[in-house]
Short mmCIF file of C-alpha atoms in Angstrom, two decimals:
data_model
loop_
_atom_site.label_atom_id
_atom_site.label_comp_id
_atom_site.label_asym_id
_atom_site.label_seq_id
_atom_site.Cartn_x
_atom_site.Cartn_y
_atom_site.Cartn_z
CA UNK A 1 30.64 -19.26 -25.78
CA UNK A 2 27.50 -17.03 -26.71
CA UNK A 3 26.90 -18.69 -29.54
CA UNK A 4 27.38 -22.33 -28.11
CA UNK A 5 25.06 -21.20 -25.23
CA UNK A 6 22.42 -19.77 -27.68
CA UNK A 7 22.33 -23.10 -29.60
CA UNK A 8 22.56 -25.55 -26.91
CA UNK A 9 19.20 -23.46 -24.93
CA UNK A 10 17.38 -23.79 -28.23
CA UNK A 11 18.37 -27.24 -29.16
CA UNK A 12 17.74 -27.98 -25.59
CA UNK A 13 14.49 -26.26 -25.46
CA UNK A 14 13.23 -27.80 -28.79
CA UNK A 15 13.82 -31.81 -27.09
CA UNK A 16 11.98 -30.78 -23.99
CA UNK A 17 9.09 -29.09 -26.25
CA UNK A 18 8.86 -31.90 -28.31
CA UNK A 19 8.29 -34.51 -25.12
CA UNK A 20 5.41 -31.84 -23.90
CA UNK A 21 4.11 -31.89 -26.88
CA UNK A 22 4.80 -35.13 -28.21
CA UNK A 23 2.05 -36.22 -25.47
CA UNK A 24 -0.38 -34.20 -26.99
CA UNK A 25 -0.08 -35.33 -30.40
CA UNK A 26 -0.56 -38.82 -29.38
CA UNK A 27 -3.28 -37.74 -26.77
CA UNK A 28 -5.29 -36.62 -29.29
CA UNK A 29 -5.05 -39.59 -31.81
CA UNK A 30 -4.38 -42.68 -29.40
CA UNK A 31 -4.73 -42.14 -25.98
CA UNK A 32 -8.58 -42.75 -25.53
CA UNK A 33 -8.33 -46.06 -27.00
CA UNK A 34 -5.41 -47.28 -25.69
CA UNK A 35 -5.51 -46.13 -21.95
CA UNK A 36 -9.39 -45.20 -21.43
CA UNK A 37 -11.09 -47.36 -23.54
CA UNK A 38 -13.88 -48.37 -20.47
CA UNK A 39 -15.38 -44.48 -21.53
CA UNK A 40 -17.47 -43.87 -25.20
CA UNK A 41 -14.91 -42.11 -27.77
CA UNK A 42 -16.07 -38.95 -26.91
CA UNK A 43 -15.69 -38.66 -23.34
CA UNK A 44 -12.23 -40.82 -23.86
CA UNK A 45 -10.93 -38.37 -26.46
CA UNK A 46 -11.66 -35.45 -23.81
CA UNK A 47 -10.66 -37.45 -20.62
CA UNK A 48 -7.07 -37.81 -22.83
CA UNK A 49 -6.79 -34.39 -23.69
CA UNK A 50 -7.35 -33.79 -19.97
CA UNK A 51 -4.41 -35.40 -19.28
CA UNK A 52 -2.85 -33.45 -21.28
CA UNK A 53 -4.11 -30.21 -19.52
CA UNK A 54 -2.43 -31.76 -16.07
CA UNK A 55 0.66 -31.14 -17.20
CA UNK A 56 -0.12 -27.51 -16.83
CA UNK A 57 -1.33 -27.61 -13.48
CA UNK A 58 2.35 -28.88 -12.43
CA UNK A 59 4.21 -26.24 -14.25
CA UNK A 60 4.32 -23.86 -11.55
CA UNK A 61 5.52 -26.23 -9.14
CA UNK A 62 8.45 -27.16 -11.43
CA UNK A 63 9.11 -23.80 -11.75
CA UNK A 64 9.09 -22.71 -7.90
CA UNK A 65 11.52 -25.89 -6.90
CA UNK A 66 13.91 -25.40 -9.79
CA UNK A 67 13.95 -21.34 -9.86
CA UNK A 68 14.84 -22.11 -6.41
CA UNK A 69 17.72 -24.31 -7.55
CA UNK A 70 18.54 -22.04 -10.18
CA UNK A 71 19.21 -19.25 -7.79
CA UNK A 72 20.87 -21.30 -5.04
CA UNK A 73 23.09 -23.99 -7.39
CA UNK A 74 23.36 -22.67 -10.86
CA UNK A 75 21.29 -22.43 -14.21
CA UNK A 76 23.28 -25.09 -15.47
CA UNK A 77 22.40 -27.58 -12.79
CA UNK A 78 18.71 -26.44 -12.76
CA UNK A 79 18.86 -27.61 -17.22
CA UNK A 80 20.55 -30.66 -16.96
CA UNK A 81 18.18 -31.86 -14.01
CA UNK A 82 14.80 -30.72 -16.07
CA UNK A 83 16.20 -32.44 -19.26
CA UNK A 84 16.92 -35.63 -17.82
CA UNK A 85 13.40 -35.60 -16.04
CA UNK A 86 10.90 -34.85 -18.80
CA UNK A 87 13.24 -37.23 -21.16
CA UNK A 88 13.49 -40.11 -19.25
CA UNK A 89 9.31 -39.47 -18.37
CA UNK A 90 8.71 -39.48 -22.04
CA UNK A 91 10.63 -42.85 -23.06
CA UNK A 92 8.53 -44.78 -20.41
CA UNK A 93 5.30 -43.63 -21.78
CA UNK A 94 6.87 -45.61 -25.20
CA UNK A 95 7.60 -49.01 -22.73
CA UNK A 96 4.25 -48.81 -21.13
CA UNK A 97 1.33 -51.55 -20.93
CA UNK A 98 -1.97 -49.67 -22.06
CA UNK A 99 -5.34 -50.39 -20.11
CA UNK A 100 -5.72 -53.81 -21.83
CA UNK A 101 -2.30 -55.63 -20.21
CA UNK A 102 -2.56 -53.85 -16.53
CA UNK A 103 -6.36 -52.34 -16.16
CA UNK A 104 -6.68 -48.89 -14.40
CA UNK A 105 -2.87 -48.73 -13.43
CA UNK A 106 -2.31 -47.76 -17.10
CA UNK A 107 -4.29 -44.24 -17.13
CA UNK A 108 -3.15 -43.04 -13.24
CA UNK A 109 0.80 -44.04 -14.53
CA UNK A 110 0.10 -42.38 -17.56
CA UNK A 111 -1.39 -39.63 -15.44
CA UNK A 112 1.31 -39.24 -12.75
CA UNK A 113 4.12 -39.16 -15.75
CA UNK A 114 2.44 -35.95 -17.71
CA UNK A 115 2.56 -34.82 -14.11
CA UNK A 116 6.54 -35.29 -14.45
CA UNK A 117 6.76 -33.49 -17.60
CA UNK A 118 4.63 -30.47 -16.73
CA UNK A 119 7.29 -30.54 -13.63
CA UNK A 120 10.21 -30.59 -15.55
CA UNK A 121 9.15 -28.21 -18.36
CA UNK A 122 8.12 -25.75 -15.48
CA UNK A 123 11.62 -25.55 -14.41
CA UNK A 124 13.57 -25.64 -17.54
CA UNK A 125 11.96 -22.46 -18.99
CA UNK A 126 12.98 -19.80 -17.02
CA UNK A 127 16.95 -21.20 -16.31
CA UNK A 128 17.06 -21.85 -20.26
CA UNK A 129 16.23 -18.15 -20.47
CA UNK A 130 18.57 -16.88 -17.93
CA UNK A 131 21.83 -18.62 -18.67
CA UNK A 132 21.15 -16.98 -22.47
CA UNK A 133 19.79 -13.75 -21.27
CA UNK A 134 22.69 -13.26 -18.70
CA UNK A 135 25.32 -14.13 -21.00
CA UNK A 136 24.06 -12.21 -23.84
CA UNK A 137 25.55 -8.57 -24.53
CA UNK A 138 22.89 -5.98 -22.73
CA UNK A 139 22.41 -4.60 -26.30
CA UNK A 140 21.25 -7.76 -28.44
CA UNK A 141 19.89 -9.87 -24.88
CA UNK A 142 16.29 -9.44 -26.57
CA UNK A 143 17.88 -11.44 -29.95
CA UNK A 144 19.30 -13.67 -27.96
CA UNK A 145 16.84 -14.44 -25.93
CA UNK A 146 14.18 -15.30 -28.45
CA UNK A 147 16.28 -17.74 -29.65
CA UNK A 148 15.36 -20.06 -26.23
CA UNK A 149 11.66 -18.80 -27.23
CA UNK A 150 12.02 -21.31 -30.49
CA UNK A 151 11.80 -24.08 -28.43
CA UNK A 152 8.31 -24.16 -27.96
CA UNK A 153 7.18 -23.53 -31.56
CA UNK A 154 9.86 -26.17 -33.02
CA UNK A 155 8.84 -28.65 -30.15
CA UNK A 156 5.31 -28.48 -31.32
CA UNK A 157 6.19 -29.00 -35.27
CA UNK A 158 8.11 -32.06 -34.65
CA UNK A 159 5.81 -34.68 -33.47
CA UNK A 160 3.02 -33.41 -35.78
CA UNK A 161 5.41 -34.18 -38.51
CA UNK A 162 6.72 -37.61 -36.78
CA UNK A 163 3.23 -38.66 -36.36
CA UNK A 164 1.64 -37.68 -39.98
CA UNK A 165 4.36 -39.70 -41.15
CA UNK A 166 3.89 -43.26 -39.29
CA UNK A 167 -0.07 -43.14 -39.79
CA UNK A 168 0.57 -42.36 -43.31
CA UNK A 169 3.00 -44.90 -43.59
CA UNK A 170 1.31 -47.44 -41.58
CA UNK A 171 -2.32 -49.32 -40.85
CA UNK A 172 -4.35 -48.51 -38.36
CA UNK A 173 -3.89 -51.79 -36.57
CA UNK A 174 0.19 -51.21 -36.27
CA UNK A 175 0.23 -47.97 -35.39
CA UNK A 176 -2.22 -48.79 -32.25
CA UNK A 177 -0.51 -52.03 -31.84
CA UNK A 178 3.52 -50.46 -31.95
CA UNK A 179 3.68 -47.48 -34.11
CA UNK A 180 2.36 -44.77 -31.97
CA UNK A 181 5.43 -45.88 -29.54
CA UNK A 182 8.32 -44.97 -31.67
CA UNK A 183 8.25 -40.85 -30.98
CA UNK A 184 8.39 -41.45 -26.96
CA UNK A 185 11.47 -44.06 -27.56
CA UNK A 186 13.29 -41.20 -29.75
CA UNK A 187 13.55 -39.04 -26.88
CA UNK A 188 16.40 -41.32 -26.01
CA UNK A 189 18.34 -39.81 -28.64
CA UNK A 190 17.46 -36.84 -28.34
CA UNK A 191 18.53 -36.77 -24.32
CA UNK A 192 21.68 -37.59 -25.54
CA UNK A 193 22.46 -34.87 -27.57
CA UNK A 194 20.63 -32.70 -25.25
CA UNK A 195 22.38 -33.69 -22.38
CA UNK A 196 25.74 -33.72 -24.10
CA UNK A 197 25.50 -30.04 -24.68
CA UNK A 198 23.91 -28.91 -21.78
CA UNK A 199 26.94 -30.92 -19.58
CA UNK A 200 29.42 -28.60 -21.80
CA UNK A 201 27.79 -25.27 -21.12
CA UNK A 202 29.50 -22.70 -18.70
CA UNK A 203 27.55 -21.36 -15.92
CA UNK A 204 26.30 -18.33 -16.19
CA UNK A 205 28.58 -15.32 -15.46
CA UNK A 206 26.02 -13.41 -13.78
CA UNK A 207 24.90 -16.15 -11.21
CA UNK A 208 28.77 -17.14 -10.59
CA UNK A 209 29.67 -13.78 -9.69
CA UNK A 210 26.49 -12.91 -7.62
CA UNK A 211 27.35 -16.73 -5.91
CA UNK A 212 30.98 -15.97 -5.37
CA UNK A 213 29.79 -12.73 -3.23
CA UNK A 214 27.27 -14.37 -1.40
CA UNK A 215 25.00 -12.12 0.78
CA UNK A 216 22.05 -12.58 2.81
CA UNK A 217 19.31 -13.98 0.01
CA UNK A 218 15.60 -12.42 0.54
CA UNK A 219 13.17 -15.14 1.59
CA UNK A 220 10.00 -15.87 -0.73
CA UNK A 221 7.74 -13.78 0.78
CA UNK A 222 10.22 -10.35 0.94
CA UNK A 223 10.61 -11.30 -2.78
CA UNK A 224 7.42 -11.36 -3.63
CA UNK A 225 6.08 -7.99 -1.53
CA UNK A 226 9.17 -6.18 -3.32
CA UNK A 227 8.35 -7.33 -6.66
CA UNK A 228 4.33 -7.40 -6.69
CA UNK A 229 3.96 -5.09 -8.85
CA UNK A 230 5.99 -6.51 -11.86
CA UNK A 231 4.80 -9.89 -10.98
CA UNK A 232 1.09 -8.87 -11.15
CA UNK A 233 1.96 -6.67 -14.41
CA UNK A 234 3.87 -9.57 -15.74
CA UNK A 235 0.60 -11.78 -15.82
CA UNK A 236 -1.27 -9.30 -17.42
CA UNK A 237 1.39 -9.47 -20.05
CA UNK A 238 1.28 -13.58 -20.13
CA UNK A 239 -2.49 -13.56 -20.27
CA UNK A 240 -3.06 -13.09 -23.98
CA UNK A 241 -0.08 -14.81 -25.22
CA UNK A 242 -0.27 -18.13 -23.51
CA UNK A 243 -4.13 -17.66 -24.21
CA UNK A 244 -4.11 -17.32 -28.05
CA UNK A 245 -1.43 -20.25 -28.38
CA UNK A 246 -3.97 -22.73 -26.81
CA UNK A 247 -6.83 -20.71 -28.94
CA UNK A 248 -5.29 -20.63 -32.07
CA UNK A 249 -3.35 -24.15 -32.22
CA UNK A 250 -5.76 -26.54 -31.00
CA UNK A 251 -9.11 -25.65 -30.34
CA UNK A 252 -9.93 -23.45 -33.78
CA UNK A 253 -8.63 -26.87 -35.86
CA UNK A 254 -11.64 -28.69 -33.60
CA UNK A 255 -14.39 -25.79 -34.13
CA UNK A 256 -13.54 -25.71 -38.24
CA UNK A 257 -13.44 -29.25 -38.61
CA UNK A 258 -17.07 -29.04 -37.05
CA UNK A 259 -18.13 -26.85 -39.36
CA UNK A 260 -17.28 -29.20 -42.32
CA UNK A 261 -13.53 -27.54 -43.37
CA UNK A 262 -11.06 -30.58 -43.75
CA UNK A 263 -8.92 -31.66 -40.31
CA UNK A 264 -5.86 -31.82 -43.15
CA UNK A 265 -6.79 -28.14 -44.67
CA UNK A 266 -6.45 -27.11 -40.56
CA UNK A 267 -3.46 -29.18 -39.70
CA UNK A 268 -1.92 -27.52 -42.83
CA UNK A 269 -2.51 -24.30 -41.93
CA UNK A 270 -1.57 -24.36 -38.45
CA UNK A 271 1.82 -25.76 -39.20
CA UNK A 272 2.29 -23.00 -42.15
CA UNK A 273 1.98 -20.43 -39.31
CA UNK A 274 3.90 -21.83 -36.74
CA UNK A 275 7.04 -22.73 -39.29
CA UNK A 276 7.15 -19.30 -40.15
CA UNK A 277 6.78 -18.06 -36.13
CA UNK A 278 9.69 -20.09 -35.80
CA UNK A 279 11.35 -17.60 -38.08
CA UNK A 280 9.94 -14.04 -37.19
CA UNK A 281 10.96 -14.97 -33.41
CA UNK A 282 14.41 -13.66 -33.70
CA UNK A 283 13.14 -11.09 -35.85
CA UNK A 284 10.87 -9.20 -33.32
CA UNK A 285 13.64 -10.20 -30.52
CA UNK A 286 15.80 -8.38 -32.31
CA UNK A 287 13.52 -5.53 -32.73
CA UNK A 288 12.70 -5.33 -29.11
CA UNK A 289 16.64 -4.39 -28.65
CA UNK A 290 16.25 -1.30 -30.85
CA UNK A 291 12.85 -0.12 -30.22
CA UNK A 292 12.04 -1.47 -27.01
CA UNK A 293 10.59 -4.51 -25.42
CA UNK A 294 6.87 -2.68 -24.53
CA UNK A 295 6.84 -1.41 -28.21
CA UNK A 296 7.51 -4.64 -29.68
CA UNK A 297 4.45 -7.09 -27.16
CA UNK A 298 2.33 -4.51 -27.51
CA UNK A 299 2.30 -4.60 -31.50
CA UNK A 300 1.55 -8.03 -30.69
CA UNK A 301 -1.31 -7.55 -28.59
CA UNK A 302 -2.92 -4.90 -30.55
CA UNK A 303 -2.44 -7.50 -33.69
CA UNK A 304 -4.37 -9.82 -31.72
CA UNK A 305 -7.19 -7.80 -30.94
CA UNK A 306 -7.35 -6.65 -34.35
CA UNK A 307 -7.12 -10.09 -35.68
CA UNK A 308 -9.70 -11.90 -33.56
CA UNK A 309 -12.97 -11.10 -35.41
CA UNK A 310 -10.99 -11.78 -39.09
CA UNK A 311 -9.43 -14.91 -38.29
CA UNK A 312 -12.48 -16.78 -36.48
CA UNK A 313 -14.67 -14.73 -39.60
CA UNK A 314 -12.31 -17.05 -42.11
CA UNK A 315 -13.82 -20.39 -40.65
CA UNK A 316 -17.08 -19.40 -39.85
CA UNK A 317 -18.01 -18.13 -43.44
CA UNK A 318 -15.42 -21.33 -44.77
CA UNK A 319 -13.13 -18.71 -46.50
CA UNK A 320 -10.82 -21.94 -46.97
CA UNK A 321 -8.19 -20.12 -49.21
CA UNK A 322 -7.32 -17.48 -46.67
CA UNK A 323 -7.55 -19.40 -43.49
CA UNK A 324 -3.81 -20.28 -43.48
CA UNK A 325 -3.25 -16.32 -44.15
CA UNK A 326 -4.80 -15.37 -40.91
CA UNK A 327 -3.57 -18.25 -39.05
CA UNK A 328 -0.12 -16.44 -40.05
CA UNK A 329 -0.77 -13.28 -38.47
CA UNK A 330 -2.28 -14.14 -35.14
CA UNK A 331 0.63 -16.81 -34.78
CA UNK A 332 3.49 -15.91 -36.46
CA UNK A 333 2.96 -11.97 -36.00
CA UNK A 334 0.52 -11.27 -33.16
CA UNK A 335 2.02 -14.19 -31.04
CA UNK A 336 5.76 -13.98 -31.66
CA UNK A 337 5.27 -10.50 -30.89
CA UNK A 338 4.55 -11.21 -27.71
CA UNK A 339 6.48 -14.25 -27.14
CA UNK A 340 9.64 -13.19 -28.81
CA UNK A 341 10.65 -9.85 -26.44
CA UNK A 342 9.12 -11.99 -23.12
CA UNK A 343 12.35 -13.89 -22.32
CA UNK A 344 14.41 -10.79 -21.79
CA UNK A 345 11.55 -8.26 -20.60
CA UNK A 346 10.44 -11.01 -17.81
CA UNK A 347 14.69 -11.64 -16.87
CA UNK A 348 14.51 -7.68 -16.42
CA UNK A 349 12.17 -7.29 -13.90
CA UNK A 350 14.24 -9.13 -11.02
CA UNK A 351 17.65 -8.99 -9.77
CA UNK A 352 20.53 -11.86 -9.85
CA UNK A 353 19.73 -13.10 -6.43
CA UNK A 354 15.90 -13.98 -7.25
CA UNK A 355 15.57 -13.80 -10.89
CA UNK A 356 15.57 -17.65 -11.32
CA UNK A 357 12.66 -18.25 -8.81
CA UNK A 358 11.07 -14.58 -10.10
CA UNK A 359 10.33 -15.72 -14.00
CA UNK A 360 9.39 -18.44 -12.98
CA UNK A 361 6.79 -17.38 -11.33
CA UNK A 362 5.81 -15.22 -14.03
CA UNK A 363 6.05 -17.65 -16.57
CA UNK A 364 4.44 -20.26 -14.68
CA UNK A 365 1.87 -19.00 -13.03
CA UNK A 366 0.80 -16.62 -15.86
CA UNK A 367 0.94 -19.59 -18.22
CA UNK A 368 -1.14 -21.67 -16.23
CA UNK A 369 -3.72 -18.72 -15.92
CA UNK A 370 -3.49 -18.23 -19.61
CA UNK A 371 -4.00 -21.90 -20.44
CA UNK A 372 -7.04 -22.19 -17.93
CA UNK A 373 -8.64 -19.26 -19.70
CA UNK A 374 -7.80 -20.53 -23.51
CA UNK A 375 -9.15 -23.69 -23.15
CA UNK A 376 -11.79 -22.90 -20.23
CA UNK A 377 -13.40 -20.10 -23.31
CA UNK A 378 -14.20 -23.09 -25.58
CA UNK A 379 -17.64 -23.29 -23.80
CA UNK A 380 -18.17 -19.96 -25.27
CA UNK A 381 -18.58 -21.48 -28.64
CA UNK A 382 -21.73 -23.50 -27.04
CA UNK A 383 -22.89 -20.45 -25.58
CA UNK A 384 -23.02 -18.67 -28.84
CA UNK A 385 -24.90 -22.03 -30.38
CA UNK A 386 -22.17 -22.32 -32.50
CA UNK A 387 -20.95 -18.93 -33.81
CA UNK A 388 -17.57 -18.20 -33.06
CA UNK A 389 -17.97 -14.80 -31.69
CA UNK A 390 -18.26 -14.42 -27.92
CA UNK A 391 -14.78 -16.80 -28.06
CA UNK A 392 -13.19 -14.06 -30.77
CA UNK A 393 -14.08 -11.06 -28.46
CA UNK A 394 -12.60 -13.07 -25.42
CA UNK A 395 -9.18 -13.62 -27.55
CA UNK A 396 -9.88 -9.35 -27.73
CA UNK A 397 -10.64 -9.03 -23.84
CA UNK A 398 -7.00 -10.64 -23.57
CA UNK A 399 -5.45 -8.53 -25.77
CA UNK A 400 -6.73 -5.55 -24.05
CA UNK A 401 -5.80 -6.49 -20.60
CA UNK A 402 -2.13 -7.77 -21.77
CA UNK A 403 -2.08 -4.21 -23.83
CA UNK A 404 -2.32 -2.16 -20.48
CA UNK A 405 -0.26 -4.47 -18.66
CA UNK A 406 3.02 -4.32 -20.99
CA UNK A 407 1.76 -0.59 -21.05
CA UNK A 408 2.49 -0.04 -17.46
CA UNK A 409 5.24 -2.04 -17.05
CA UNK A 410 8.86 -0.03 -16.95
CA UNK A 411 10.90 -0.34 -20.39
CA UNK A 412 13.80 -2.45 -19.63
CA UNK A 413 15.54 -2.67 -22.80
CA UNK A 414 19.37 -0.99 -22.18
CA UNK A 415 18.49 1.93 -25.04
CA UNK A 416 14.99 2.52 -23.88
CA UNK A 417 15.04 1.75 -19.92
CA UNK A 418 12.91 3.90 -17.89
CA UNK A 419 14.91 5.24 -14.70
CA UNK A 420 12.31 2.67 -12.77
CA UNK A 421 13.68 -0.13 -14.21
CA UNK A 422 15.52 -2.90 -12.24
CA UNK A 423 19.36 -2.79 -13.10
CA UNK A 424 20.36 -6.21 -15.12
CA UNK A 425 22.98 -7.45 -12.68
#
């Protein structure tokens, strides 16, 4: 049952990745001139992208209503309710008239259904954690729980890969006219299966037996004063992971390709280091069981500080051959270092009762801070009339504040835990 559970969270994960993200592929090469044509490409390229960037904004709502649901009905529930939202969102963007059949209507709908999938992907994350961590062994719940942390990574890969292949395949004409459709409409299919294995999952033991024995539950605000600290600490952490993500796969591609290096040489590149994150995952999850959770993000954080100056050195002196190299190690090392550990360290800060609602407020909220900042530090690029290196020492600054943070936080890890440590049950 492990093993099913492991597989269905990252197959699970991975369809409602790929709708998030399927968005932004198409956002990026469609949207303006399908839904906001009335603006010049430019400012309809950015006012897509900005759709985009709601979806963020209603993460941590998703994840307040269905951490709630997690911890009153079930993980299980909690999945199949998220999966069935942000699929069923994603399939109507492939049915729906653009700006030319139904005028303005086209860009709020479009608007209000990102809304839906930021939503939905806000509470999916932290139950798809939980119903792995909490049936995982207390000695290999770090391995385990990076597998959920795939997800993201393999969700992102996908519709790159979907869409290189229809406007390579197609004209320009028929993939504005019909083509760019065809990755919301798979989503169907991908429900299915996702649905179909997240139906046949068993609850989690933890949550059944803490439900069985009900007890008075703490309301949201006695949560949060008892937990402050490792909510506060836990953003810290968040801040340079969800930071360098934004950073590192979207807005470096945009500054290089200014600079005269190839879009395809980018794309490339990026994908080379995110395939192989999808590998080391496990591999520093599994790590973080035997030498500690802390140990583990902070090698990651101190990678990325390390890395900053290098990696945004590659593009700015057009280093082409190497730029996939350190696209590799801020990604597939400094990030999955991070990102890898973070499902079980976060589920180890709160109890049964409130750990639903709890990472999700981590996650959330510290993702939504982290995304703000990633994308909010492009101006820096401006400021530094065009050098990249006021927005490399910010990727440092968040290094250095996620460093301390992990660095005060309690060890969790069953070999390693601190006495201060919140007992995983």
């Amino acid at each position: 049952m492990l093993r099913r559970v492991a597989m269905a969270s990252c197959v699970g994960t991975t369809v409602e990745w790929y709708d998030f993200f399927v968005y932004a592929t198409a956002a990026a090469l469609v949207f303006n001139k399908l839904f906001f044509p009335q603006f010049d490409p430019l400012v309809g390229s950015l006012v897509a992208l900005g759709t985009y960037a709601a979806g963020f904004i209603a993460r941590p709502v998703g994840g307040l209503v269905f951490g709630y649901v997690g911890d009153r009905l079930g993980r299980k529930k909690a999945l199949v309710t998220t999966l069935l939202i942000v699929g069923i969102a994603t399939f109507v963007i492939g049915l729906m008239p653009t700006y030319a059949a139904i005028g303005l209507a086209a860009p709020i709908i479009l608007i209000c259904i990102r809304m839906l999938h930021g939503f939905g992907i806000g509470g999916e994350q932290g139950n798809a954690i939980l119903i792995v961590c909490e049936h995982a062994p207390a000695e290999k719940r770090g391995f385990y729980g990076s597998l959920v942390q795939i997800g993201a990574p393999a969700g992102f890969i996908i519709p790159l890969g979907l869409f290189a292949l229809l406007t390579a395949t197609m004209t320009d004409d028929v993939f504005l006219d019909w083509g760019w459709r065809l990755p919301f409409l798979v989503s169907i299919l991908l429900i299915g299966i996702g649905l179909y294995i997240r139906v046949n999952l068993s609850e989690s033991p933890l949550f059944a037996s803490a439900h069985q024995h009900k007890g008075p539950r703490p309301s949201m605000v006695a949560m949060l004063t008892k937990h402050t600290r490792g909510i506060l600490l836990g953003w810290g952490a968040k801040l340079c992971e969800s930071s360098i993500f934004s950073i590192y796969a979207v807005m470096i591609s945009a500054y290089a390709v200014n600079r005269g290096i190839p879009k395809s040489l980018m794309t490339t590149a990026i994908l080379i280091a995110i395939v192989i994150e999808v590998v080391t995952l496990p591999l520093f999850g599994a790590l973080s069981d035997r030498i500690g959770r802390r140990t583990v993000y902070m090698l990651g954080s101190v990678m990325t500080i390390l890395l900053a100056f290098p990696v945004f050195g590659l593009v700015y002196y057009d280093v082409r051959g190497l730029i996939w190299l350190g696209l590799v190690g801020a990604l597939a090392v400094g990030h999955a270092a991070m990102y890898a550990p973070q499902a079980a360290f976060f589920a180890e800060l709160f109890p049964t009762s409130v750990r639903a609602t709890g990472v999700a407020i981590v996650q959330q909220f510290g993702a939504l801070i982290g995304t703000i900042f990633g994308f909010g530090a492009g101006w820096l690029l401006q400021v530094g009339n065009g050098t990249p290196w006021l927005l490399a020492g910010f990727v440092a600054f968040t290094g250095v504040v996620t460093t301390v943070s992990v660095f005060l936080m309690y060890e969790s890890a069953p070999r390693h835990a601190t006495a201060s440590a919140v007992a995983f049950h």
